[in-house]
Short mmCIF file of C-alpha atoms and ligand atoms in Angstrom, two decimals:
data_model
loop_
_atom_site.label_atom_id
_atom_site.label_comp_id
_atom_site.label_asym_id
_atom_site.label_seq_id
_atom_site.Cartn_x
_atom_site.Cartn_y
_atom_site.Cartn_z
CA UNK A 1 -35.56 -36.43 20.97
CA UNK A 2 -32.78 -33.80 20.92
CA UNK A 3 -33.41 -30.65 22.87
CA UNK A 4 -35.27 -28.37 20.42
CA UNK A 5 -37.00 -25.28 21.73
CA UNK A 6 -40.25 -26.15 19.98
CA UNK A 7 -42.05 -29.01 21.62
CA UNK A 8 -43.92 -30.74 18.87
CA UNK A 9 -46.94 -32.89 19.56
CA UNK A 10 -45.57 -36.45 19.28
CA UNK A 11 -48.53 -37.51 17.14
CA UNK A 12 -50.21 -36.47 13.93
CA UNK A 13 -53.90 -35.99 13.36
CA UNK A 14 -55.92 -38.65 11.58
CA UNK A 15 -59.43 -37.53 12.44
CA UNK A 16 -60.69 -34.03 13.18
CA UNK A 17 -63.54 -32.67 15.23
CA UNK A 18 -64.92 -29.20 14.44
CA UNK A 19 -64.73 -26.37 16.94
CA UNK A 20 -67.73 -24.04 16.74
CA UNK A 21 -66.55 -20.46 16.81
CA UNK A 22 -68.74 -17.74 18.34
CA UNK A 23 -68.82 -13.98 18.81
CA UNK A 24 -68.65 -11.99 22.04
CA UNK A 25 -72.33 -11.02 21.71
CA UNK A 26 -73.37 -14.66 21.27
CA UNK A 27 -71.30 -15.74 24.25
CA UNK A 28 -72.86 -13.03 26.41
CA UNK A 29 -76.28 -14.54 25.73
CA UNK A 30 -75.07 -18.15 26.14
CA UNK A 31 -73.52 -17.36 29.52
CA UNK A 32 -76.61 -15.58 30.75
CA UNK A 33 -78.74 -18.57 29.70
CA UNK A 34 -76.32 -20.82 31.63
CA UNK A 35 -76.82 -18.69 34.77
CA UNK A 36 -73.11 -17.85 34.76
CA UNK A 37 -72.19 -21.45 35.47
CA UNK A 38 -70.02 -22.78 32.63
CA UNK A 39 -70.98 -26.36 33.56
CA UNK A 40 -74.41 -25.48 32.14
CA UNK A 41 -73.03 -24.51 28.72
CA UNK A 42 -73.44 -26.82 25.76
CA UNK A 43 -70.02 -27.88 24.51
CA UNK A 44 -70.73 -26.55 21.02
CA UNK A 45 -70.81 -23.08 22.53
CA UNK A 46 -67.24 -23.46 23.82
CA UNK A 47 -64.15 -22.73 21.73
CA UNK A 48 -61.37 -24.09 23.94
CA UNK A 49 -62.60 -26.48 26.60
CA UNK A 50 -60.35 -26.43 29.64
CA UNK A 51 -63.12 -27.50 31.99
CA UNK A 52 -61.38 -30.76 32.69
CA UNK A 53 -58.67 -33.14 31.59
CA UNK A 54 -60.98 -35.97 32.62
CA UNK A 55 -62.47 -38.18 29.94
CA UNK A 56 -61.43 -35.65 27.31
CA UNK A 57 -58.31 -37.39 25.97
CA UNK A 58 -57.88 -38.14 22.29
CA UNK A 59 -57.38 -41.85 21.89
CA UNK A 60 -54.63 -43.27 19.71
CA UNK A 61 -55.07 -45.29 16.54
CA UNK A 62 -53.96 -48.25 18.62
CA UNK A 63 -56.69 -47.69 21.16
CA UNK A 64 -59.30 -47.37 18.43
CA UNK A 65 -58.04 -50.59 16.90
CA UNK A 66 -58.35 -52.20 20.34
CA UNK A 67 -61.92 -50.98 20.59
CA UNK A 68 -62.83 -53.05 17.54
CA UNK A 69 -61.56 -56.09 19.42
CA UNK A 70 -63.59 -55.45 22.56
CA UNK A 71 -65.05 -58.66 23.91
CA UNK A 72 -68.54 -57.84 25.11
CA UNK A 73 -69.16 -61.09 26.98
CA UNK A 74 -70.92 -60.64 30.30
CA UNK A 75 -68.39 -62.71 32.23
CA UNK A 76 -64.71 -63.47 31.75
CA UNK A 77 -64.25 -61.30 28.65
CA UNK A 78 -60.77 -61.32 27.10
CA UNK A 79 -60.82 -57.52 27.29
CA UNK A 80 -61.18 -57.77 31.05
CA UNK A 81 -58.15 -60.06 31.24
CA UNK A 82 -56.13 -57.51 29.27
CA UNK A 83 -57.25 -54.67 31.50
CA UNK A 84 -56.64 -56.68 34.64
CA UNK A 85 -53.15 -57.67 33.49
CA UNK A 86 -52.22 -54.03 32.72
CA UNK A 87 -53.43 -52.90 36.15
CA UNK A 88 -51.78 -55.75 38.00
CA UNK A 89 -48.50 -55.08 36.21
CA UNK A 90 -48.69 -51.47 37.35
CA UNK A 91 -50.06 -51.77 40.89
CA UNK A 92 -49.09 -55.25 42.03
CA UNK A 93 -52.44 -55.28 43.85
CA UNK A 94 -54.00 -58.71 43.57
CA UNK A 95 -57.68 -57.82 43.72
CA UNK A 96 -58.83 -55.56 40.92
CA UNK A 97 -62.36 -54.27 40.45
CA UNK A 98 -63.37 -52.46 37.26
CA UNK A 99 -65.61 -49.43 37.70
CA UNK A 100 -67.19 -47.03 35.25
CA UNK A 101 -65.22 -44.09 36.65
CA UNK A 102 -63.23 -42.98 39.66
CA UNK A 103 -66.02 -41.93 41.95
CA UNK A 104 -67.72 -45.33 41.61
CA UNK A 105 -64.61 -46.89 43.15
CA UNK A 106 -64.57 -44.18 45.80
CA UNK A 107 -68.18 -44.74 46.69
CA UNK A 108 -67.61 -48.49 47.04
CA UNK A 109 -64.37 -48.37 49.03
CA UNK A 110 -65.00 -45.32 51.19
CA UNK A 111 -68.65 -46.24 51.65
CA UNK A 112 -67.54 -49.63 52.94
CA UNK A 113 -64.75 -48.34 55.19
CA UNK A 114 -66.45 -45.09 56.18
CA UNK A 115 -69.53 -44.26 58.21
CA UNK A 116 -70.20 -42.22 61.35
CA UNK A 117 -67.16 -41.66 63.54
CA UNK A 118 -64.64 -42.69 60.87
CA UNK A 119 -61.94 -40.39 59.55
CA UNK A 120 -60.03 -40.22 56.28
CA UNK A 121 -56.86 -38.20 55.91
CA UNK A 122 -55.41 -36.97 52.62
CA UNK A 123 -52.91 -34.50 51.19
CA UNK A 124 -56.11 -33.11 49.66
CA UNK A 125 -59.29 -35.04 49.00
CA UNK A 126 -60.63 -34.37 45.52
CA UNK A 127 -64.20 -33.04 45.64
CA UNK A 128 -65.88 -36.35 44.71
CA UNK A 129 -63.65 -38.17 47.21
CA UNK A 130 -64.63 -35.80 49.99
CA UNK A 131 -68.30 -35.97 48.98
CA UNK A 132 -68.30 -39.79 49.02
CA UNK A 133 -66.62 -39.86 52.42
CA UNK A 134 -68.92 -37.26 53.94
CA UNK A 135 -71.95 -38.93 52.38
CA UNK A 136 -71.05 -42.09 54.31
CA UNK A 137 -71.07 -40.06 57.54
CA UNK A 138 -67.29 -40.05 57.90
CA UNK A 139 -64.98 -37.06 58.13
CA UNK A 140 -62.38 -36.06 55.52
CA UNK A 141 -59.34 -34.13 56.75
CA UNK A 142 -56.82 -32.48 54.40
CA UNK A 143 -53.23 -32.07 55.52
CA UNK A 144 -51.23 -30.69 52.58
CA UNK A 145 -47.63 -29.73 53.37
CA UNK A 146 -46.98 -26.08 54.29
CA UNK A 147 -45.24 -25.36 50.98
CA UNK A 148 -48.36 -26.47 49.16
CA UNK A 149 -50.31 -23.67 50.79
CA UNK A 150 -48.17 -20.86 49.46
CA UNK A 151 -48.95 -20.47 45.77
CA UNK A 152 -45.92 -18.46 44.69
CA UNK A 153 -42.88 -20.08 46.26
CA UNK A 154 -41.11 -22.80 44.35
CA UNK A 155 -41.02 -26.25 45.87
CA UNK A 156 -40.49 -29.37 43.77
CA UNK A 157 -43.16 -31.42 45.56
CA UNK A 158 -45.93 -29.16 46.74
CA UNK A 159 -48.37 -32.06 46.57
CA UNK A 160 -46.77 -33.72 49.59
CA UNK A 161 -48.67 -34.61 52.72
CA UNK A 162 -47.66 -33.05 56.05
CA UNK A 163 -46.36 -36.17 57.78
CA UNK A 164 -45.81 -34.43 61.12
CA UNK A 165 -49.48 -33.49 61.15
CA UNK A 166 -50.36 -37.03 60.10
CA UNK A 167 -48.62 -38.46 63.19
CA UNK A 168 -50.30 -35.84 65.37
CA UNK A 169 -53.74 -36.54 63.95
CA UNK A 170 -53.34 -40.27 64.47
CA UNK A 171 -52.33 -39.70 68.10
CA UNK A 172 -55.22 -37.33 68.63
CA UNK A 173 -58.00 -39.26 66.88
CA UNK A 174 -56.84 -42.83 67.53
CA UNK A 175 -55.58 -45.12 64.78
CA UNK A 176 -58.66 -47.33 65.05
CA UNK A 177 -60.89 -44.45 63.96
CA UNK A 178 -58.89 -43.69 60.85
CA UNK A 179 -60.40 -45.62 57.99
CA UNK A 180 -57.76 -44.68 55.49
CA UNK A 181 -55.00 -42.33 54.43
CA UNK A 182 -55.33 -41.25 50.81
CA UNK A 183 -52.46 -39.82 48.84
CA UNK A 184 -53.72 -38.02 45.74
CA UNK A 185 -51.10 -38.04 42.97
CA UNK A 186 -50.75 -35.50 41.55
CA UNK A 187 -52.62 -33.37 44.04
CA UNK A 188 -55.39 -32.04 41.82
CA UNK A 189 -57.15 -29.63 44.17
CA UNK A 190 -53.81 -28.38 45.49
CA UNK A 191 -52.66 -27.25 42.06
CA UNK A 192 -51.83 -30.45 40.19
CA UNK A 193 -48.62 -30.59 42.20
CA UNK A 194 -46.60 -33.79 42.49
CA UNK A 195 -45.93 -35.92 45.54
CA UNK A 196 -42.35 -37.13 46.06
CA UNK A 197 -41.46 -40.76 46.53
CA UNK A 198 -39.83 -39.79 49.81
CA UNK A 199 -43.14 -38.42 51.05
CA UNK A 200 -45.10 -41.45 49.84
CA UNK A 201 -42.61 -43.69 51.63
CA UNK A 202 -42.91 -41.69 54.85
CA UNK A 203 -46.71 -41.89 54.71
CA UNK A 204 -46.46 -45.62 54.05
CA UNK A 205 -44.21 -46.19 57.06
CA UNK A 206 -46.55 -44.26 59.37
CA UNK A 207 -49.60 -46.13 58.09
CA UNK A 208 -47.89 -49.49 58.51
CA UNK A 209 -46.80 -48.66 62.04
CA UNK A 210 -50.36 -47.82 63.04
CA UNK A 211 -52.02 -50.50 60.86
CA UNK A 212 -53.95 -47.91 58.87
CA UNK A 213 -54.97 -48.48 55.25
CA UNK A 214 -52.90 -46.52 52.79
CA UNK A 215 -54.53 -45.78 49.43
CA UNK A 216 -53.39 -44.01 46.33
CA UNK A 217 -55.78 -41.83 44.36
CA UNK A 218 -53.71 -42.54 41.28
CA UNK A 219 -55.54 -40.96 38.36
CA UNK A 220 -52.49 -38.87 37.41
CA UNK A 221 -49.78 -41.25 38.57
CA UNK A 222 -47.85 -41.13 35.27
CA UNK A 223 -47.67 -37.34 35.37
CA UNK A 224 -46.52 -37.59 38.99
CA UNK A 225 -43.82 -40.07 37.94
CA UNK A 226 -42.56 -37.56 35.35
CA UNK A 227 -41.89 -35.03 38.10
CA UNK A 228 -40.19 -37.59 40.31
CA UNK A 229 -37.79 -38.58 37.55
CA UNK A 230 -37.14 -34.91 36.81
CA UNK A 231 -36.79 -33.61 40.35
CA UNK A 232 -36.11 -36.34 42.89
CA UNK A 233 -32.63 -37.65 43.51
CA UNK A 234 -32.12 -41.30 42.75
CA UNK A 235 -34.87 -41.57 40.13
CA UNK A 236 -33.05 -40.08 37.11
CA UNK A 237 -32.40 -43.47 35.58
CA UNK A 238 -35.68 -45.21 36.33
CA UNK A 239 -38.45 -45.41 33.78
CA UNK A 240 -41.68 -43.57 34.48
CA UNK A 241 -43.46 -46.86 34.85
CA UNK A 242 -40.91 -48.20 37.33
CA UNK A 243 -41.41 -45.09 39.42
CA UNK A 244 -45.17 -45.54 39.40
CA UNK A 245 -44.77 -49.23 40.27
CA UNK A 246 -42.60 -48.34 43.23
CA UNK A 247 -45.22 -45.93 44.51
CA UNK A 248 -47.98 -48.54 44.27
CA UNK A 249 -45.76 -51.03 46.07
CA UNK A 250 -46.02 -48.86 49.20
CA UNK A 251 -49.81 -48.97 49.33
CA UNK A 252 -52.68 -51.24 50.35
CA UNK A 253 -54.85 -50.20 47.47
CA UNK A 254 -55.67 -47.62 44.85
CA UNK A 255 -58.61 -45.93 43.22
CA UNK A 256 -58.18 -44.74 39.67
CA UNK A 257 -60.26 -42.61 37.41
CA UNK A 258 -58.96 -44.01 34.10
CA UNK A 259 -60.38 -40.88 32.45
CA UNK A 260 -57.07 -39.14 33.14
CA UNK A 261 -53.82 -41.09 32.82
CA UNK A 262 -55.32 -44.15 31.16
CA UNK A 263 -56.08 -41.89 28.18
CA UNK A 264 -59.69 -42.99 27.79
CA UNK A 265 -63.05 -41.28 27.81
CA UNK A 266 -64.64 -43.48 30.45
CA UNK A 267 -63.47 -46.00 33.02
CA UNK A 268 -61.81 -46.64 36.34
CA UNK A 269 -60.79 -49.26 38.82
CA UNK A 270 -60.29 -50.10 42.44
CA UNK A 271 -57.33 -52.30 43.35
CA UNK A 272 -56.68 -53.89 46.73
CA UNK A 273 -54.30 -56.21 48.52
CA UNK A 274 -56.61 -57.34 51.27
CA UNK A 275 -58.91 -60.21 50.28
CA UNK A 276 -61.57 -59.58 52.88
CA UNK A 277 -61.86 -55.93 51.89
CA UNK A 278 -61.90 -56.91 48.22
CA UNK A 279 -64.71 -59.42 48.76
CA UNK A 280 -66.85 -56.85 50.55
CA UNK A 281 -66.17 -54.30 47.80
CA UNK A 282 -66.96 -56.86 45.09
CA UNK A 283 -70.39 -57.38 46.60
CA UNK A 284 -71.02 -53.65 46.45
CA UNK A 285 -69.59 -53.57 42.92
CA UNK A 286 -72.06 -56.16 41.72
CA UNK A 287 -74.99 -54.30 43.26
CA UNK A 288 -74.01 -50.90 41.96
CA UNK A 289 -71.76 -51.25 38.91
CA UNK A 290 -71.92 -54.70 37.39
CA UNK A 291 -70.37 -58.14 37.51
CA UNK A 292 -66.79 -58.30 38.70
CA UNK A 293 -65.30 -58.82 35.24
CA UNK A 294 -66.72 -55.65 33.73
CA UNK A 295 -67.89 -53.30 36.52
CA UNK A 296 -69.63 -50.52 34.63
CA UNK A 297 -67.58 -50.94 31.47
CA UNK A 298 -68.02 -52.31 27.99
CA UNK A 299 -65.42 -54.73 26.70
CA UNK A 300 -64.19 -52.07 24.28
CA UNK A 301 -63.64 -49.59 27.14
CA UNK A 302 -61.51 -52.18 28.91
CA UNK A 303 -59.39 -52.73 25.77
CA UNK A 304 -58.77 -49.00 25.47
CA UNK A 305 -57.78 -48.75 29.14
CA UNK A 306 -55.31 -51.64 28.84
CA UNK A 307 -53.62 -49.89 25.90
CA UNK A 308 -53.83 -46.38 27.38
CA UNK A 309 -52.10 -47.51 30.57
CA UNK A 310 -49.10 -48.50 28.44
CA UNK A 311 -49.07 -45.42 26.18
CA UNK A 312 -49.22 -42.94 29.03
CA UNK A 313 -45.80 -44.00 30.30
CA UNK A 314 -44.06 -43.44 26.93
CA UNK A 315 -41.25 -40.95 27.48
CA UNK A 316 -41.99 -38.73 24.44
CA UNK A 317 -45.65 -38.50 25.36
CA UNK A 318 -45.03 -37.55 28.99
CA UNK A 319 -42.36 -35.03 28.04
CA UNK A 320 -44.67 -33.32 25.57
CA UNK A 321 -47.55 -33.47 28.02
CA UNK A 322 -45.80 -31.81 30.95
CA UNK A 323 -43.71 -29.40 28.85
CA UNK A 324 -46.75 -28.12 26.98
CA UNK A 325 -48.72 -27.50 30.17
CA UNK A 326 -45.68 -25.70 31.58
CA UNK A 327 -45.35 -23.64 28.38
CA UNK A 328 -48.82 -22.18 28.81
CA UNK A 329 -48.18 -21.49 32.49
CA UNK A 330 -44.82 -19.85 31.87
CA UNK A 331 -46.23 -17.55 29.19
CA UNK A 332 -49.12 -16.46 31.40
CA UNK A 333 -46.75 -15.84 34.28
CA UNK A 334 -44.52 -13.66 32.09
CA UNK A 335 -47.61 -11.59 31.28
CA UNK A 336 -48.18 -11.00 34.98
CA UNK A 337 -50.95 -13.53 35.60
CA UNK A 338 -50.55 -14.72 39.20
CA UNK A 339 -50.56 -18.50 39.30
CA UNK A 340 -49.54 -21.50 41.29
CA UNK A 341 -45.85 -22.02 40.84
CA UNK A 342 -44.29 -24.26 39.68
CA UNK A 343 -46.80 -25.38 37.04
CA UNK A 344 -48.46 -28.72 37.81
CA UNK A 345 -48.97 -31.65 35.51
CA UNK A 346 -52.40 -31.41 33.99
CA UNK A 347 -53.40 -27.83 34.46
CA UNK A 348 -52.50 -24.23 35.07
CA UNK A 349 -54.04 -22.81 38.24
CA UNK A 350 -54.59 -19.07 38.34
CA UNK A 351 -54.76 -17.21 41.62
CA UNK A 352 -58.00 -15.32 41.09
CA UNK A 353 -57.90 -13.73 44.54
CA UNK A 354 -54.79 -11.85 43.47
CA UNK A 355 -55.70 -11.25 39.82
CA UNK A 356 -59.11 -9.92 40.82
CA UNK A 357 -58.04 -8.40 44.13
CA UNK A 358 -60.83 -5.82 43.80
CA UNK A 359 -63.49 -8.56 44.11
CA UNK A 360 -64.10 -9.73 47.70
CA UNK A 361 -64.05 -13.47 48.36
CA UNK A 362 -67.80 -13.63 49.09
CA UNK A 363 -68.35 -12.36 45.55
CA UNK A 364 -66.32 -15.26 44.20
CA UNK A 365 -63.42 -13.78 42.18
CA UNK A 366 -62.70 -17.22 40.69
CA UNK A 367 -66.17 -17.55 39.23
CA UNK A 368 -65.90 -14.01 37.89
CA UNK A 369 -62.67 -14.95 36.08
CA UNK A 370 -64.27 -18.11 34.71
CA UNK A 371 -67.08 -15.95 33.27
CA UNK A 372 -64.61 -13.46 31.78
CA UNK A 373 -62.50 -16.14 30.12
CA UNK A 374 -65.59 -17.47 28.45
CA UNK A 375 -66.86 -14.06 27.41
CA UNK A 376 -63.50 -12.90 26.07
CA UNK A 377 -62.49 -15.99 24.11
CA UNK A 378 -64.93 -18.85 24.59
CA UNK A 379 -62.53 -20.58 26.98
CA UNK A 380 -64.21 -22.80 29.51
CA UNK A 381 -62.36 -23.15 32.81
CA UNK A 382 -63.39 -24.20 36.29
CA UNK A 383 -63.35 -22.42 39.63
CA UNK A 384 -61.53 -24.25 42.41
CA UNK A 385 -62.15 -21.96 45.31
CA UNK A 386 -65.03 -20.95 47.50
CA UNK A 387 -67.70 -21.98 45.00
CA UNK A 388 -66.30 -25.52 45.03
CA UNK A 389 -65.14 -25.79 48.63
CA UNK A 390 -66.79 -22.94 50.55
CA UNK A 391 -69.00 -23.75 53.51
CA UNK A 392 -71.39 -21.72 55.65
CA UNK A 393 -71.21 -21.11 59.38
CA UNK A 394 -74.31 -21.37 61.57
CA UNK A 395 -75.28 -17.78 60.65
CA UNK A 396 -75.11 -18.58 56.95
CA UNK A 397 -71.88 -16.62 56.50
CA UNK A 398 -69.42 -17.98 53.94
CA UNK A 399 -66.38 -19.82 55.29
CA UNK A 400 -64.13 -19.40 52.26
CA UNK A 401 -61.77 -21.97 50.81
CA UNK A 402 -58.08 -21.38 51.51
CA UNK A 403 -57.44 -20.32 47.90
CA UNK A 404 -59.52 -18.85 45.07
CA UNK A 405 -58.16 -20.65 42.03
CA UNK A 406 -59.24 -21.02 38.43
CA UNK A 407 -58.06 -24.15 36.69
CA UNK A 408 -57.20 -24.41 33.03
CA UNK A 409 -57.14 -28.19 32.69
CA UNK A 410 -55.54 -29.39 29.49
CA UNK A 411 -57.11 -32.40 27.76
CA UNK A 412 -54.53 -34.98 26.73
CA UNK A 413 -53.41 -35.02 23.07
CA UNK A 414 -56.30 -32.72 22.04
CA UNK A 415 -55.14 -29.14 21.48
CA UNK A 416 -52.21 -27.98 19.39
CA UNK A 417 -49.72 -25.18 19.85
CA UNK A 418 -51.89 -22.71 17.92
CA UNK A 419 -54.80 -23.33 20.26
CA UNK A 420 -52.49 -22.51 23.15
CA UNK A 421 -51.26 -19.35 21.39
CA UNK A 422 -54.90 -18.31 21.05
CA UNK A 423 -55.47 -18.84 24.78
CA UNK A 424 -52.49 -16.63 25.53
CA UNK A 425 -53.95 -13.91 23.32
CA UNK A 426 -57.31 -14.14 25.09
CA UNK A 427 -55.51 -13.52 28.37
CA UNK A 428 -53.77 -10.46 26.90
CA UNK A 429 -57.18 -9.03 26.08
CA UNK A 430 -58.70 -9.98 29.42
CA UNK A 431 -55.88 -8.38 31.41
CA UNK A 432 -56.56 -4.98 29.82
CA UNK A 433 -60.08 -4.98 31.22
CA UNK A 434 -59.74 -6.90 34.41
CA UNK A 435 -60.21 -4.03 36.86
CA UNK A 436 -63.74 -3.44 35.55
CA UNK A 437 -64.76 -7.02 36.21
CA UNK A 438 -67.55 -7.66 38.71
CA UNK A 439 -68.15 -10.56 41.07
CA UNK A 440 -71.11 -12.94 41.25
CA UNK A 441 -73.67 -14.02 43.82
CA UNK A 442 -75.17 -17.48 44.16
CA UNK A 443 -78.91 -17.55 43.57
CA UNK A 444 -79.50 -21.32 43.81
CA UNK A 445 -77.34 -24.19 45.10
CA UNK A 446 -77.56 -27.90 45.95
CA UNK A 447 -76.29 -29.49 49.18
CA UNK A 448 -73.36 -31.46 47.73
CA UNK A 449 -70.89 -30.57 44.95
CA UNK A 450 -72.49 -27.22 44.47
CA UNK A 451 -70.17 -25.98 41.74
CA UNK A 452 -71.77 -28.33 39.20
CA UNK A 453 -75.30 -26.98 39.35
CA UNK A 454 -75.33 -23.70 41.27
CA UNK A 455 -76.87 -20.72 39.55
CA UNK A 456 -75.26 -17.30 39.73
CA UNK A 457 -76.03 -13.68 39.03
CA UNK A 458 -73.41 -11.21 37.94
CA UNK A 459 -73.23 -8.18 40.22
CA UNK A 460 -74.04 -5.04 38.20
N1 LIG B 501 -59.76 -38.20 42.14
C1 LIG B 501 -59.19 -37.16 41.54
C2 LIG B 501 -57.86 -36.67 42.01
C3 LIG B 501 -59.82 -36.55 40.45
O1 LIG B 501 -59.23 -35.53 39.85
C4 LIG B 501 -61.08 -37.04 40.04
C5 LIG B 501 -61.80 -36.42 38.95
C6 LIG B 501 -61.63 -38.14 40.71
C7 LIG B 501 -60.94 -38.69 41.76
C8 LIG B 501 -62.97 -38.71 40.33
O2 LIG B 501 -62.92 -39.38 39.14
O3 LIG B 501 -64.46 -38.15 37.62
O4 LIG B 501 -63.75 -40.47 37.13
O5 LIG B 501 -65.31 -40.02 38.96
N2 LIG B 501 -61.48 -35.30 38.50
C9 LIG B 501 -62.09 -34.61 37.39
C10 LIG B 501 -61.49 -33.25 37.28
C11 LIG B 501 -63.57 -34.61 37.40
O6 LIG B 501 -61.99 -32.46 36.48
O7 LIG B 501 -60.49 -32.97 37.94
P1 LIG B 501 -64.18 -39.51 38.17
#
């Protein structure tokens, strides 16, 4: 479309879902009942749900039509063949295993390759990826590029991996001990920042030289392709899909949570080039997920994935998607909200350590901001900081995460411009009061993935 200032949603609404509005007083009670963990809130107590962009997409009329055609046969369903063909077309990986979501693929692949003494290296492991690796007994090491660690300075590809460190780590740990190198595109935990093709190629060359498996965590690969076309020389005239295909061509396999860029509410896959690895993974798939032609999916889910994987690469969709996320980020930045710059693909990441500089890290400024966003406007966000990634030393003292971020993850095709205007207004209100905000303490926490179920108390 011509270059208009207003980015319209390239779709119109055929079916609506009510949003339950609430008052400040109600939300105060709801949040207290949820022990200040927004994961514990019922969704009907949330006005704008920015908890995740995962599984929250609105499906198209085409996808819904596909759902009616789902073939629910146990084995060899036509829906599986459609899904398989769409994934093969994209990845070029011969062995494709359907899973019910991303982490099921992670558990199978990294469980098989991992174990005591093994190491995985990534630009940044997503939390479920790290948890699956550590659960197997293996170690997960993050080596984001230096630019990715400084939230404010512009760099077109802050999601890149530090390839100098990668070479050093391989030399130090021994290639035989490295079970896999995982490039997460876009780099979710690092701010939704893209990875350049140049970087992916460099990682691929290093892995090949040392005979190390190179995997793509590709759940936002279309969004990553948008940034490559926009910012990387030589890709201006390629289609988004061609760019994604080129990236897959560098790898030995991929794990995808289809809940993101396949525009569905549930699903995933694991794709591999190596037959022996695929056979071992298939055995685990059958034990844990289901037969190899459906994994954990219904036929209708597989239809929707096959269609979503096409739709996500449409130029008008991707333009609207990335521009509208950027719009929110730019407006917040103009208002003085410190955030990761430039804006990533699926979310705006606020630097809570700076916004709430009066709250010390051990009182979790990110969680405090999450609480305030909910209280002020019913916005549900997620902390990506020391609640999610903090550890304790042997004396029980918090080892904080490198950054204290709060993520506003934007569901795909769900909210309109007026919802976003409302969010901006909520921030205006919140900023007026921010210096009176108090931190939180953790009163209960599990061993793994503590952000999901921890309970908190607000410091008085
Ligand atoms: N990898 C990345 C980069 C992810 O962002 C996620 C999920 C997964 C793997 C796991 O996929 O949820 O289907 O099992 N991210 C969601 C989020 C949960 O909110 O960012 P899953």
